[in-house]
């Protein structure tokens, strides 16, 4: 079964269910993504820091070559890591990501986190005292780099991840291309991650029923006002997003 879609604010469509690829073992995602495509997944969420976007791309290319799926039927998301948040690094990093995945374009490119780290190829640059080194790059300027990725045809849509409401408003004030998503909140497109083929199947078998309002209210009541990923090692950054409620 193939997931239905939601229309984004740029009139492009995103599947309402996708496959997450974080926290996978090296070499694991190649087969997982191929299995997922066979089952009916059409949306795949990865990131440079996950260390497996090349596997995701290879699996996609193999399935396209086998005529299992067409590229235009897929929705591929990747993310710009914090050490490339400086405006002039955004386009070159996007190009490197596309090269690593072996793809001509991304359907969605996100700023992974508003906090900017010292520029370079270290995911967590630290000084001699083991303290994280930040950059003075402003995520507003990062957004301008993201817009250039759209203008150059490298990506179709751009968005945010882990931004709070005030940070989103700052981006919206200067944006000539508005974000299509912020990767938190209700109205979400779920991106469950599993390496087990049976659970992959179970996760996508959700389109033959609907939850009642009472059932939704019951689920909402389970909220414990907590985040899974809070990035506590970035808490001393000026752009740490989670000091306010949303």
Coordinates of N, CA and C in Angstrom, one line a residue, residues 53-54 56-58 60-61 64 71 95-105:
X53 N 23.3 8.5 4.4 CA 22.6 9.0 3.3 C 23.0 8.4 2.0
X54 N 24.3 8.0 1.9 CA 24.8 7.3 0.7 C 24.1 6.0 0.5
X56 N 21.0 5.2 1.6 CA 19.7 5.5 1.2 C 19.6 5.8 -0.3
X57 N 20.6 6.6 -0.8 CA 20.6 7.0 -2.2 C 20.9 5.8 -3.1
X58 N 21.8 4.9 -2.6 CA 22.1 3.7 -3.4 C 20.9 2.8 -3.5
X60 N 17.8 3.7 -3.4 CA 16.8 4.4 -4.3 C 17.2 4.2 -5.7
X61 N 18.5 4.3 -6.0 CA 19.0 4.2 -7.4 C 18.8 2.8 -7.9
X64 N 15.1 2.3 -8.7 CA 14.8 3.0 -10.0 C 15.3 2.2 -11.2
X71 N 11.7 8.0 -10.0 CA 12.3 9.0 -9.1 C 11.2 10.0 -8.7
X95 N 25.2 20.3 -2.6 CA 25.8 19.6 -3.8 C 26.5 18.3 -3.3
X96 N 27.3 18.4 -2.2 CA 28.0 17.2 -1.7 C 27.0 16.1 -1.3
X97 N 25.9 16.6 -0.7 CA 24.9 15.6 -0.3 C 24.3 14.9 -1.5
X98 N 24.0 15.7 -2.5 CA 23.4 15.1 -3.7 C 24.4 14.1 -4.4
X99 N 25.7 14.5 -4.4 CA 26.7 13.6 -4.9 C 26.8 12.3 -4.1
X100 N 26.8 12.4 -2.8 CA 26.9 11.2 -1.9 C 25.7 10.3 -2.2
X101 N 24.5 10.9 -2.4 CA 23.3 10.1 -2.6 C 23.2 9.6 -4.0
X102 N 23.9 10.2 -4.9 CA 23.7 9.9 -6.4 C 22.4 10.3 -6.9
X103 N 21.9 11.5 -6.4 CA 20.6 12.0 -6.9 C 20.8 13.4 -7.6
X104 N 19.9 13.7 -8.4 CA 19.9 15.0 -9.1 C 19.3 16.1 -8.3
X105 N 18.4 15.8 -7.4 CA 17.8 16.8 -6.6 C 17.2 16.2 -5.3

